[in-house]
């Protein structure tokens, strides 16, 4: 049954009499001081007050909404100390005391609170930092000269400071206009204790409010940046925040294996990482196809060092870099005296890769004779060094790569069909950089940072305009060409003292203006330029750029530029990049004819 006034309770031998407050109170909503039963009789008032204080302290510590907490502080103080009214005054930005909450004992608000309390008493406590207790304010000499005390007909007044971090930042003001001696010295001690508890709760709520406000401001700033980026039509975000988000996203989406050396957040790269997860878990041969500079060897290393053979050798060879005679010796090894100059036996790369992985780059450039010998190794699982009579058993996983379409080479009878199907049990097609434009800012930042570390210089900072120019370039040389551009920027723009800011003007002409295949369409003519001069400048820069990217390989440069090697040789002479006597007679005549035509 519910307790009623006059009921008695016996707890641990102590007789307690219950009295319910006679003043009716409305149903207390959340965040307000709930009615408390006052225990008298066998329990002292001090004990009763401490019980009530403990209950109120829990309520204060559990409230984090600042406006609600301010009301709860005043309502709780009124109830705890049996006051008629309560006021909470806090400093404003100018450290002036301002009423924040004013409440009646029935938890109703007091209108115009500044004129309903003695501001003189409140300021006195605020300035001196000492509490004030008056049992009869009208006759208290300390309040002489304070018209508000007499005007408000105050009787009992209790005012304590609210401290935070050792400084008085407000006061709690309680009064009773009807009763003298409503507050005692014990009430003063309890009020000070309550003020300290309220100060802690207010500080915590303010800190939480400040944190929420900062989070709100950060969110508004983020949305503002997003709107600006949307207006620019670019997905380049704040560099540090973008990289942090992308790294976190990559760590979640790349699957089970570590591909940290491969930079890419685009959809096509995410699919590649997922495909790599399946390839890594296998021991089958893999054919990696992609344009020059797309990172075929990087993919091969990722497959090896994430697979079950990662603790075994990884051996690689570029089949296009060696003639057949040397390539056979490199791959298969040789015995002593096998040929002129073979003064000692040499273990071949295939045998060196035993238990591990053999990576053959540009396998499409291998001669048909070498293809036949490699096929025998794959079929029989053994290798015979040049000059040897016995074969050696080998266990290798073959990873092959080519920038050519091997299927087309098979159709043209330039690549053995049986070898083709041996090496392409699994296939990985690497996308060119122009098909994953959204990765270019990330790649540029990563390559720029690496080039700066190698050069022991601060990394230059790319402006948004420079990043935009990089994303517009077609990058026929793919990641390798982008890497060379970043190395160039480190050398030309960085210094040992501090990082430079790199704008569009620092980028290569082939990146900004366009090189036909590798760049984007841009303004070729400058004010006052002659059309023929602009075309010549454009063509020369394209040729120089292609040769730089491809390490002077004229055949590959001609292929990239979409012209024949013979046409490239003529243009090299035309622009002073080669000597005319280096060409055959008919080529020299053609150069002269072309130069003559261009002068018309």
Coordinates of C-alpha atoms in Angstrom, one line a residue:
X1 CA 0.0 0.0 0.0
X2 CA 1.1 3.6 -0.6
X3 CA 2.7 5.5 2.4
X4 CA 0.6 8.2 4.1
X5 CA 1.4 11.0 6.5
X6 CA 1.8 9.5 10.0
X7 CA 2.8 6.1 8.9
X8 CA 5.8 4.6 10.8
X9 CA 8.6 2.4 9.4
X10 CA 11.1 0.4 11.4
X11 CA 14.4 0.0 9.5
X12 CA 17.3 -1.7 11.3
X13 CA 15.9 -0.9 14.7
X14 CA 15.3 2.8 13.8
X15 CA 11.7 4.1 14.0
X16 CA 10.8 6.5 11.2
X17 CA 7.7 8.6 10.8
X18 CA 6.6 9.6 7.3
X19 CA 5.3 13.1 6.5
X20 CA 4.2 14.1 3.0
X21 CA 4.5 17.7 1.9
X22 CA 1.1 19.4 2.2
X23 CA 1.8 21.6 -0.9
X24 CA 0.4 19.8 -3.9
X25 CA 2.8 19.5 -6.8
X26 CA 2.0 18.6 -10.4
X27 CA 3.2 15.4 -12.0
X28 CA 7.0 15.9 -12.4
X29 CA 8.1 15.6 -16.0
X30 CA 11.5 14.2 -16.8
X31 CA 14.4 16.5 -15.8
X32 CA 12.5 18.1 -12.8
X33 CA 12.9 17.6 -9.1
X34 CA 10.5 14.9 -8.0
X35 CA 8.7 15.1 -4.7
X36 CA 10.5 13.6 -1.8
X37 CA 9.1 12.1 1.4
X38 CA 10.6 13.8 4.5
X39 CA 11.5 11.3 7.2
X40 CA 11.2 12.6 10.8
X41 CA 10.9 11.2 14.2
X42 CA 13.5 8.6 14.8
X43 CA 15.7 10.0 11.9
X44 CA 17.5 13.3 12.4
X45 CA 16.9 16.2 10.0
X46 CA 20.5 16.0 9.1
X47 CA 20.2 12.4 8.0
X48 CA 17.0 13.2 6.2
X49 CA 18.7 16.1 4.3
X50 CA 21.6 13.9 3.4
X51 CA 19.3 11.3 2.0
X52 CA 17.5 13.9 -0.1
X53 CA 20.8 15.4 -1.2
X54 CA 22.1 12.1 -2.4
X55 CA 18.9 11.6 -4.4
X56 CA 19.2 15.1 -5.9
X57 CA 22.9 14.6 -6.7
X58 CA 22.1 11.5 -8.7
X59 CA 19.4 13.4 -10.6
X60 CA 21.8 16.3 -11.4
X61 CA 24.6 14.0 -12.6
X62 CA 22.3 12.1 -14.9
X63 CA 21.0 15.2 -16.7
X64 CA 23.1 16.4 -19.7
X65 CA 20.6 18.8 -21.4
X66 CA 21.8 22.2 -20.2
X67 CA 18.5 24.2 -20.2
X68 CA 16.8 21.3 -18.4
X69 CA 19.6 21.0 -15.9
X70 CA 19.4 24.7 -15.0
X71 CA 15.8 24.3 -14.0
X72 CA 16.5 21.1 -12.2
X73 CA 19.2 22.8 -10.1
X74 CA 16.9 25.5 -8.9
X75 CA 13.9 23.2 -8.3
X76 CA 16.1 20.8 -6.4
X77 CA 17.6 23.6 -4.2
X78 CA 14.1 24.9 -3.4
X79 CA 12.9 21.5 -2.4
X80 CA 16.0 20.5 -0.5
X81 CA 16.2 23.7 1.6
X82 CA 12.4 24.4 1.8
X83 CA 12.7 27.8 0.1
X84 CA 9.9 29.8 -1.3
X85 CA 11.7 30.9 -4.4
X86 CA 15.0 30.2 -6.1
X87 CA 17.2 32.0 -8.7
X88 CA 20.3 30.8 -10.5
X89 CA 22.5 33.7 -11.8
X90 CA 25.5 33.0 -14.1
X91 CA 28.2 35.3 -15.6
X92 CA 27.7 36.4 -19.2
X93 CA 30.4 37.0 -21.7
X94 CA 31.3 40.3 -20.0
X95 CA 31.4 38.6 -16.6
X96 CA 28.3 40.3 -15.5
X97 CA 25.8 38.4 -13.3
X98 CA 22.6 37.6 -15.2
X99 CA 19.5 35.6 -14.0
X100 CA 19.3 32.4 -16.0
X101 CA 16.5 30.6 -14.1
X102 CA 13.9 31.8 -11.6
X103 CA 11.4 29.4 -10.1
X104 CA 8.6 29.2 -7.5
X105 CA 8.3 26.4 -5.0
X106 CA 5.6 24.9 -7.2
X107 CA 8.1 24.7 -10.1
X108 CA 6.5 27.5 -12.1
X109 CA 8.7 30.2 -13.7
X110 CA 9.1 33.7 -12.3
X111 CA 8.6 36.4 -14.9
X112 CA 11.0 39.4 -15.1
X113 CA 13.4 37.7 -12.6
X114 CA 15.9 40.6 -12.5
X115 CA 13.4 42.7 -10.6
X116 CA 12.2 39.9 -8.3
X117 CA 15.4 39.4 -6.3
X118 CA 18.0 41.5 -4.5
X119 CA 20.7 41.9 -7.0
X120 CA 22.8 43.7 -4.4
X121 CA 22.9 40.5 -2.3
X122 CA 23.7 38.4 -5.3
X123 CA 26.5 40.7 -6.5
X124 CA 28.0 40.8 -3.0
X125 CA 28.3 37.0 -3.0
X126 CA 29.6 36.9 -6.5
X127 CA 32.3 39.5 -5.9
X128 CA 33.4 38.3 -2.5
X129 CA 33.0 34.6 -3.1
X130 CA 31.5 34.1 0.3
X131 CA 28.0 32.8 1.1
X132 CA 25.3 34.9 2.8
X133 CA 22.7 33.7 5.3
X134 CA 20.1 36.1 6.8
X135 CA 17.3 35.0 9.1
X136 CA 15.7 38.5 8.9
X137 CA 16.9 40.4 5.9
X138 CA 14.8 43.5 6.7
X139 CA 16.7 44.1 9.9
X140 CA 20.1 42.8 8.8
X141 CA 22.6 45.6 9.0
X142 CA 24.6 44.1 6.2
X143 CA 21.8 44.9 3.8
X144 CA 21.4 48.5 4.8
X145 CA 21.3 50.7 1.8
X146 CA 19.9 47.9 -0.4
X147 CA 16.4 49.2 -1.4
X148 CA 15.6 45.8 -3.1
X149 CA 15.6 44.1 0.3
X150 CA 12.9 46.4 1.7
X151 CA 11.0 46.7 -1.6
X152 CA 10.7 42.9 -1.9
X153 CA 9.9 42.5 1.8
X154 CA 12.5 39.8 2.1
X155 CA 12.7 37.8 5.3
X156 CA 15.0 34.8 5.0
X157 CA 17.8 34.9 2.4
X158 CA 20.4 32.2 1.5
X159 CA 22.9 32.9 -1.3
X160 CA 25.9 30.7 -2.1
X161 CA 28.6 31.0 -4.8
X162 CA 28.8 28.6 -7.8
X163 CA 32.4 27.9 -8.5
X164 CA 34.1 26.3 -11.5
X165 CA 37.8 25.6 -11.7
X166 CA 38.5 27.7 -8.7
X167 CA 36.6 30.8 -9.9
X168 CA 33.2 32.1 -8.9
X169 CA 31.0 32.0 -12.1
X170 CA 27.6 32.4 -10.6
X171 CA 25.4 32.3 -7.5
X172 CA 22.4 30.3 -6.2
X173 CA 20.0 32.6 -4.5
X174 CA 17.1 31.3 -2.3
X175 CA 14.7 33.3 -0.2
X176 CA 11.4 33.3 1.8
X177 CA 9.4 36.5 1.9
X178 CA 6.9 35.0 4.4
X179 CA 9.0 33.4 7.2
X180 CA 11.9 34.6 9.3
X181 CA 14.6 32.1 10.2
X182 CA 13.6 29.8 7.3
X183 CA 17.2 28.9 6.8
X184 CA 19.7 27.7 9.5
X185 CA 23.5 27.3 9.6
X186 CA 23.1 23.7 8.7
X187 CA 21.1 24.8 5.7
X188 CA 24.0 27.1 4.8
X189 CA 26.5 24.1 4.9
X190 CA 24.1 22.0 2.8
X191 CA 23.6 24.8 0.3
X192 CA 27.3 25.2 -0.2
X193 CA 27.6 21.4 -0.7
X194 CA 24.7 21.5 -3.1
X195 CA 26.4 24.5 -5.0
X196 CA 29.5 22.5 -5.5
X197 CA 27.6 19.5 -6.8
X198 CA 25.5 21.8 -9.1
X199 CA 28.8 23.4 -10.4
X200 CA 30.1 19.9 -11.4
X201 CA 26.9 19.0 -13.2
X202 CA 26.8 22.4 -14.9
X203 CA 30.4 22.1 -16.0
X204 CA 29.9 18.6 -17.4
X205 CA 26.7 19.7 -19.2
X206 CA 28.5 22.8 -20.7
X207 CA 31.4 20.6 -21.9
X208 CA 29.0 18.2 -23.5
X209 CA 27.1 21.2 -25.0
X210 CA 30.4 22.6 -26.3
X211 CA 31.3 19.3 -27.8
X212 CA 28.0 19.0 -29.5
X213 CA 28.3 22.6 -30.8
X214 CA 31.8 21.9 -32.1
X215 CA 30.5 18.7 -33.8
X216 CA 27.7 20.7 -35.3
X217 CA 30.1 23.3 -36.6
X218 CA 32.3 20.6 -38.0
X219 CA 29.3 19.1 -39.8
X220 CA 28.4 22.5 -41.2
X221 CA 31.9 23.0 -42.4
X222 CA 31.9 19.5 -44.0
X223 CA 28.7 20.3 -45.8
X224 CA 30.0 23.6 -46.9
X225 CA 33.1 22.0 -48.4
X226 CA 31.0 19.4 -50.0
X227 CA 28.8 22.1 -51.6
X228 CA 31.8 23.9 -52.9
X229 CA 33.3 20.7 -54.4
X230 CA 30.0 20.0 -56.0
X231 CA 29.9 23.4 -57.6
X232 CA 33.4 22.8 -58.9
X233 CA 32.3 19.4 -60.3
X234 CA 35.2 17.6 -58.7
X235 CA 35.4 14.9 -56.1
X236 CA 38.7 16.3 -54.6
X237 CA 38.0 16.8 -50.9
X238 CA 40.2 18.3 -48.3
X239 CA 43.4 16.3 -48.8
X240 CA 44.0 15.0 -45.3
X241 CA 40.4 14.2 -44.5
X242 CA 40.0 12.6 -47.9
X243 CA 43.0 10.4 -47.6
X244 CA 42.0 9.3 -44.1
X245 CA 38.5 8.4 -45.2
X246 CA 39.8 6.6 -48.3
X247 CA 42.4 4.6 -46.3
X248 CA 39.8 3.5 -43.8
X249 CA 37.4 2.6 -46.6
X250 CA 40.1 0.7 -48.5
X251 CA 41.1 -1.3 -45.3
X252 CA 37.4 -2.4 -45.1
X253 CA 36.9 -3.1 -48.8
X254 CA 40.1 -4.6 -50.0
X255 CA 39.3 -8.0 -48.5
X256 CA 41.7 -10.3 -46.7
X257 CA 45.0 -9.4 -48.2
X258 CA 47.4 -6.5 -48.0
X259 CA 47.6 -4.5 -51.2
X260 CA 48.9 -1.2 -49.6
X261 CA 51.4 -0.6 -52.4
X262 CA 48.5 -0.5 -54.9
X263 CA 46.8 2.9 -54.7
X264 CA 43.2 2.9 -55.9
X265 CA 39.7 3.7 -54.5
X266 CA 37.7 3.6 -57.7
X267 CA 35.1 0.9 -58.4
X268 CA 37.2 -0.8 -61.0
X269 CA 40.1 -1.1 -58.6
X270 CA 37.9 -2.4 -55.8
X271 CA 36.7 -5.2 -58.2
X272 CA 40.4 -5.8 -59.0
X273 CA 41.3 -6.2 -55.3
X274 CA 38.4 -8.7 -54.9
X275 CA 39.6 -10.6 -57.9
X276 CA 43.1 -10.6 -56.5
X277 CA 41.9 -12.2 -53.3
X278 CA 40.8 -15.3 -55.3
X279 CA 43.9 -15.3 -57.4
X280 CA 46.2 -15.1 -54.4
X281 CA 44.7 -18.2 -52.8
X282 CA 45.5 -20.3 -55.9
X283 CA 48.7 -21.8 -57.3
X284 CA 47.7 -21.6 -60.9
X285 CA 49.5 -19.6 -63.7
X286 CA 48.3 -16.1 -64.1
X287 CA 48.3 -13.8 -67.2
X288 CA 48.4 -10.1 -66.4
X289 CA 47.5 -7.9 -69.3
X290 CA 47.5 -4.1 -69.4
X291 CA 49.1 -1.1 -71.2
X292 CA 52.6 -0.1 -70.4
X293 CA 53.0 1.6 -67.1
X294 CA 49.8 0.2 -65.5
X295 CA 51.8 -1.7 -62.8
X296 CA 51.8 -5.3 -64.0
X297 CA 54.9 -6.2 -61.9
X298 CA 53.4 -4.5 -58.8
X299 CA 50.4 -6.8 -59.2
X300 CA 52.6 -9.8 -59.7
X301 CA 54.5 -9.0 -56.5
X302 CA 51.2 -8.5 -54.6
X303 CA 50.1 -12.0 -55.8
X304 CA 53.3 -13.6 -54.6
X305 CA 53.8 -11.8 -51.3
X306 CA 50.2 -12.4 -50.2
X307 CA 50.2 -16.1 -51.3
X308 CA 51.3 -19.3 -49.8
X309 CA 54.7 -19.0 -51.6
X310 CA 55.5 -15.6 -50.0
X311 CA 58.5 -17.0 -48.0
X312 CA 60.0 -18.4 -51.2
X313 CA 61.9 -16.6 -54.0
X314 CA 60.2 -14.1 -56.3
X315 CA 62.2 -14.0 -59.6
X316 CA 61.4 -11.7 -62.5
X317 CA 62.7 -11.1 -66.0
X318 CA 61.7 -8.8 -68.9
X319 CA 61.6 -11.0 -72.0
X320 CA 61.8 -8.0 -74.3
X321 CA 65.1 -6.8 -72.8
X322 CA 67.3 -9.7 -73.9
X323 CA 67.9 -11.5 -77.2
X324 CA 67.1 -15.2 -77.5
X325 CA 70.6 -16.4 -76.8
X326 CA 70.9 -14.5 -73.6
X327 CA 67.3 -15.0 -72.5
X328 CA 67.7 -18.8 -72.8
X329 CA 70.8 -18.8 -70.6
X330 CA 69.1 -16.5 -68.1
X331 CA 66.0 -18.6 -67.8
X332 CA 67.4 -22.1 -68.1
X333 CA 71.0 -21.6 -66.8
X334 CA 74.0 -23.3 -68.4
X335 CA 76.9 -25.6 -67.6
X336 CA 80.5 -24.7 -67.6
X337 CA 81.9 -24.6 -71.2
X338 CA 78.4 -24.7 -72.7
X339 CA 79.4 -21.8 -75.0
X340 CA 82.2 -19.3 -75.4
X341 CA 82.6 -17.3 -72.3
X342 CA 80.8 -19.8 -70.0
X343 CA 83.7 -20.3 -67.7
X344 CA 81.5 -21.5 -64.9
X345 CA 78.1 -23.1 -64.4
X346 CA 75.1 -20.8 -63.8
X347 CA 71.8 -21.6 -62.3
X348 CA 68.9 -20.3 -64.4
X349 CA 66.1 -18.0 -63.1
X350 CA 63.6 -20.9 -63.4
X351 CA 65.7 -23.0 -61.1
X352 CA 66.3 -20.1 -58.8
X353 CA 62.6 -19.6 -58.4
X354 CA 62.1 -23.2 -57.3
X355 CA 59.3 -23.3 -54.6
X356 CA 58.4 -19.7 -55.4
X357 CA 57.2 -17.5 -58.2
X358 CA 58.6 -16.7 -61.7
X359 CA 57.4 -13.5 -63.2
X360 CA 58.0 -13.1 -67.0
X361 CA 57.2 -9.6 -68.2
X362 CA 56.4 -8.8 -71.8
X363 CA 56.1 -12.5 -72.6
X364 CA 54.6 -11.5 -75.9
X365 CA 58.0 -10.4 -77.1
X366 CA 59.5 -13.9 -76.6
X367 CA 60.4 -15.7 -79.8
X368 CA 58.5 -18.8 -80.9
X369 CA 61.5 -20.9 -80.3
X370 CA 61.8 -19.7 -76.7
X371 CA 58.1 -20.2 -76.3
X372 CA 58.5 -23.8 -77.2
X373 CA 61.2 -24.4 -74.6
X374 CA 59.2 -22.6 -71.9
X375 CA 56.1 -24.7 -72.8
X376 CA 58.2 -27.9 -72.2
X377 CA 59.1 -26.6 -68.7
X378 CA 55.5 -26.0 -67.9
X379 CA 54.4 -29.4 -69.2
X380 CA 57.1 -31.5 -67.6
X381 CA 57.9 -29.5 -64.5
X382 CA 61.6 -29.7 -65.2
X383 CA 64.3 -27.6 -66.7
X384 CA 67.5 -28.5 -68.6
X385 CA 70.3 -26.0 -68.5
X386 CA 72.1 -25.1 -71.7
X387 CA 74.8 -27.7 -72.3
X388 CA 73.4 -30.1 -69.7
X389 CA 72.4 -33.7 -70.3
X390 CA 70.1 -34.1 -67.3
X391 CA 67.0 -32.1 -66.3
X392 CA 66.3 -30.6 -62.9
X393 CA 62.8 -30.9 -61.3
X394 CA 61.3 -27.5 -60.5
X395 CA 58.2 -26.3 -58.8
X396 CA 57.4 -22.7 -59.7
X397 CA 54.2 -20.6 -60.1
X398 CA 54.3 -18.8 -63.4
X399 CA 53.0 -15.2 -63.6
X400 CA 53.2 -13.7 -67.1
X401 CA 52.5 -10.2 -68.3
X402 CA 52.2 -8.4 -71.6
X403 CA 51.1 -5.1 -72.9
X404 CA 50.0 -6.8 -76.1
X405 CA 46.8 -8.6 -76.7
X406 CA 48.1 -12.2 -76.7
X407 CA 44.9 -13.5 -78.2
X408 CA 45.5 -11.4 -81.3
X409 CA 49.1 -12.5 -81.5
X410 CA 47.8 -16.1 -81.4
X411 CA 45.5 -15.3 -84.3
X412 CA 48.4 -13.8 -86.2
X413 CA 50.6 -16.9 -85.5
X414 CA 53.0 -14.8 -83.5
X415 CA 52.4 -16.6 -80.2
X416 CA 51.9 -20.3 -79.6
X417 CA 48.3 -21.2 -78.9
X418 CA 49.2 -24.1 -76.6
X419 CA 51.5 -21.8 -74.5
X420 CA 48.8 -19.1 -74.4
X421 CA 46.3 -21.5 -72.8
X422 CA 49.0 -22.7 -70.4
X423 CA 49.8 -19.3 -69.0
X424 CA 46.3 -17.8 -68.9
X425 CA 44.5 -20.3 -66.6
X426 CA 43.8 -17.1 -64.5
X427 CA 43.8 -13.7 -66.1
X428 CA 43.9 -10.2 -64.7
X429 CA 43.2 -7.2 -66.9
X430 CA 44.6 -3.9 -65.6
X431 CA 42.7 -0.8 -66.4
X432 CA 44.6 2.2 -67.9
X433 CA 44.8 5.3 -65.8
X434 CA 42.3 7.1 -68.0
X435 CA 39.6 4.6 -67.0
X436 CA 40.1 5.3 -63.2
X437 CA 40.3 9.1 -63.2
X438 CA 39.1 9.3 -59.6
X439 CA 42.3 7.6 -58.4
X440 CA 44.6 10.2 -60.0
X441 CA 44.5 12.6 -57.0
X442 CA 45.3 9.8 -54.6
X443 CA 48.0 8.4 -56.8
X444 CA 49.5 11.9 -57.4
X445 CA 49.7 12.5 -53.6
X446 CA 51.3 9.1 -52.9
X447 CA 53.8 9.3 -55.8
X448 CA 54.7 12.8 -54.8
X449 CA 55.3 11.8 -51.2
X450 CA 57.5 8.9 -52.3
X451 CA 59.5 10.9 -54.7
X452 CA 60.1 13.6 -52.0
X453 CA 61.2 10.9 -49.5
X454 CA 63.7 9.5 -52.0
X455 CA 65.0 13.0 -52.7
X456 CA 65.0 13.9 -49.0
X457 CA 62.9 17.0 -49.7
X458 CA 59.6 18.2 -48.5
X459 CA 56.7 17.1 -50.7
X460 CA 55.3 20.0 -52.8
X461 CA 51.6 20.7 -52.3
X462 CA 49.3 20.4 -55.3
X463 CA 46.7 23.1 -55.7
X464 CA 43.1 22.1 -56.6
X465 CA 43.7 23.5 -60.1
X466 CA 46.8 21.4 -60.5
X467 CA 44.9 18.3 -59.4
X468 CA 42.1 19.1 -61.8
X469 CA 44.7 19.4 -64.7
X470 CA 46.1 16.0 -63.7
X471 CA 42.7 14.4 -63.8
X472 CA 42.0 15.8 -67.3
X473 CA 45.2 14.3 -68.8
X474 CA 44.8 11.0 -70.6
X475 CA 48.2 9.6 -69.4
X476 CA 49.0 7.3 -72.2
X477 CA 52.1 6.2 -70.2
X478 CA 49.7 5.5 -67.3
X479 CA 51.0 5.3 -63.7
X480 CA 54.6 5.4 -64.8
X481 CA 54.1 8.6 -66.7
X482 CA 52.3 10.1 -63.7
X483 CA 55.2 9.0 -61.4
X484 CA 57.8 10.7 -63.7
X485 CA 55.7 13.9 -63.6
X486 CA 55.7 13.8 -59.8
X487 CA 59.5 13.2 -59.7
X488 CA 60.0 16.1 -62.0
X489 CA 57.9 18.4 -59.7
X490 CA 59.9 17.3 -56.6
X491 CA 63.2 18.3 -58.4
X492 CA 61.9 21.5 -59.9
X493 CA 59.6 22.8 -57.2
X494 CA 60.8 21.4 -53.9
X495 CA 63.8 22.6 -51.8
X496 CA 65.4 21.6 -48.5
X497 CA 63.8 24.4 -46.6
X498 CA 60.1 24.0 -47.1
X499 CA 57.4 22.7 -49.4
X500 CA 56.4 24.7 -52.5
X501 CA 52.8 25.0 -53.7
X502 CA 52.5 23.6 -57.2
X503 CA 50.0 25.2 -59.5
X504 CA 49.1 24.4 -63.1
X505 CA 52.0 26.5 -64.4
X506 CA 54.5 24.1 -62.9
X507 CA 53.1 21.0 -64.8
X508 CA 54.6 19.8 -68.0
X509 CA 53.2 21.2 -71.3
X510 CA 52.2 17.7 -72.3
X511 CA 50.0 17.4 -69.2
X512 CA 48.4 20.8 -69.4
X513 CA 48.3 21.4 -73.1
X514 CA 47.9 17.9 -74.4
X515 CA 50.1 15.6 -76.4
X516 CA 47.6 14.0 -78.7
X517 CA 47.5 10.7 -77.0
X518 CA 48.7 11.4 -73.5
X519 CA 47.1 14.7 -72.7
X520 CA 43.8 16.5 -72.9
X521 CA 42.7 18.9 -75.5
X522 CA 43.8 22.4 -74.4
X523 CA 44.6 25.7 -75.9
X524 CA 47.5 25.2 -78.3
X525 CA 47.6 28.8 -79.5
X526 CA 48.8 31.7 -77.4
X527 CA 48.0 35.3 -78.3
X528 CA 50.1 36.2 -81.3
X529 CA 51.2 32.6 -82.1
X530 CA 51.4 31.4 -85.7
X531 CA 49.3 28.3 -86.3
X532 CA 52.2 26.4 -88.0
X533 CA 54.5 27.2 -85.1
X534 CA 51.9 26.1 -82.6
X535 CA 51.4 22.8 -84.4
X536 CA 55.2 22.2 -84.6
X537 CA 55.6 23.0 -80.9
X538 CA 52.8 20.6 -80.1
X539 CA 54.2 17.8 -82.2
X540 CA 57.8 18.2 -80.9
X541 CA 56.6 18.1 -77.2
X542 CA 54.5 15.0 -77.9
X543 CA 57.5 13.2 -79.4
X544 CA 59.9 14.2 -76.6
X545 CA 57.4 13.2 -74.0
X546 CA 56.8 9.8 -75.5
X547 CA 60.6 9.1 -75.8
X548 CA 61.1 10.2 -72.2
X549 CA 58.3 8.0 -70.9
X550 CA 59.6 4.9 -72.9
X551 CA 63.3 5.3 -72.1
X552 CA 64.2 6.2 -75.7
X553 CA 62.5 3.2 -77.2
X554 CA 61.6 4.5 -80.7
X555 CA 59.5 1.5 -81.7
X556 CA 57.3 1.8 -78.7
X557 CA 57.2 5.6 -79.0
X558 CA 56.0 5.4 -82.6
X559 CA 53.4 2.9 -81.6
X560 CA 52.1 5.1 -78.8
X561 CA 52.0 8.2 -81.1
X562 CA 50.2 6.2 -83.8
X563 CA 52.8 6.6 -86.5
X564 CA 55.4 4.4 -88.1
X565 CA 58.9 4.1 -86.8
X566 CA 60.1 5.5 -90.2
X567 CA 57.8 8.6 -89.7
X568 CA 59.1 9.1 -86.2
X569 CA 62.7 9.0 -87.5
X570 CA 61.9 11.7 -90.0
X571 CA 60.3 13.9 -87.4
X572 CA 63.3 13.5 -85.1
X573 CA 65.5 15.0 -87.8
X574 CA 62.9 17.7 -88.6
X575 CA 62.9 19.0 -85.1
X576 CA 66.7 18.7 -84.5
X577 CA 66.4 15.6 -82.3
X578 CA 68.5 13.4 -84.5
X579 CA 71.2 13.8 -87.2
X580 CA 70.2 13.5 -90.9
X581 CA 73.2 11.3 -91.7
X582 CA 71.8 8.6 -89.3
X583 CA 68.9 8.0 -91.7
X584 CA 69.0 6.0 -95.0
X585 CA 69.1 8.1 -98.2
X586 CA 65.5 7.8 -99.0
X587 CA 64.6 8.8 -95.5
X588 CA 66.8 11.9 -95.7
X589 CA 65.1 12.9 -99.0
X590 CA 61.7 12.5 -97.4
X591 CA 62.8 14.7 -94.5
X592 CA 63.9 17.4 -96.9
X593 CA 60.6 17.2 -98.8
X594 CA 58.6 17.4 -95.7
X595 CA 60.5 20.4 -94.4
X596 CA 60.0 22.1 -97.7
X597 CA 56.3 21.5 -97.6
X598 CA 56.0 22.9 -94.1
X599 CA 57.5 26.2 -95.2
X600 CA 54.8 26.9 -97.8

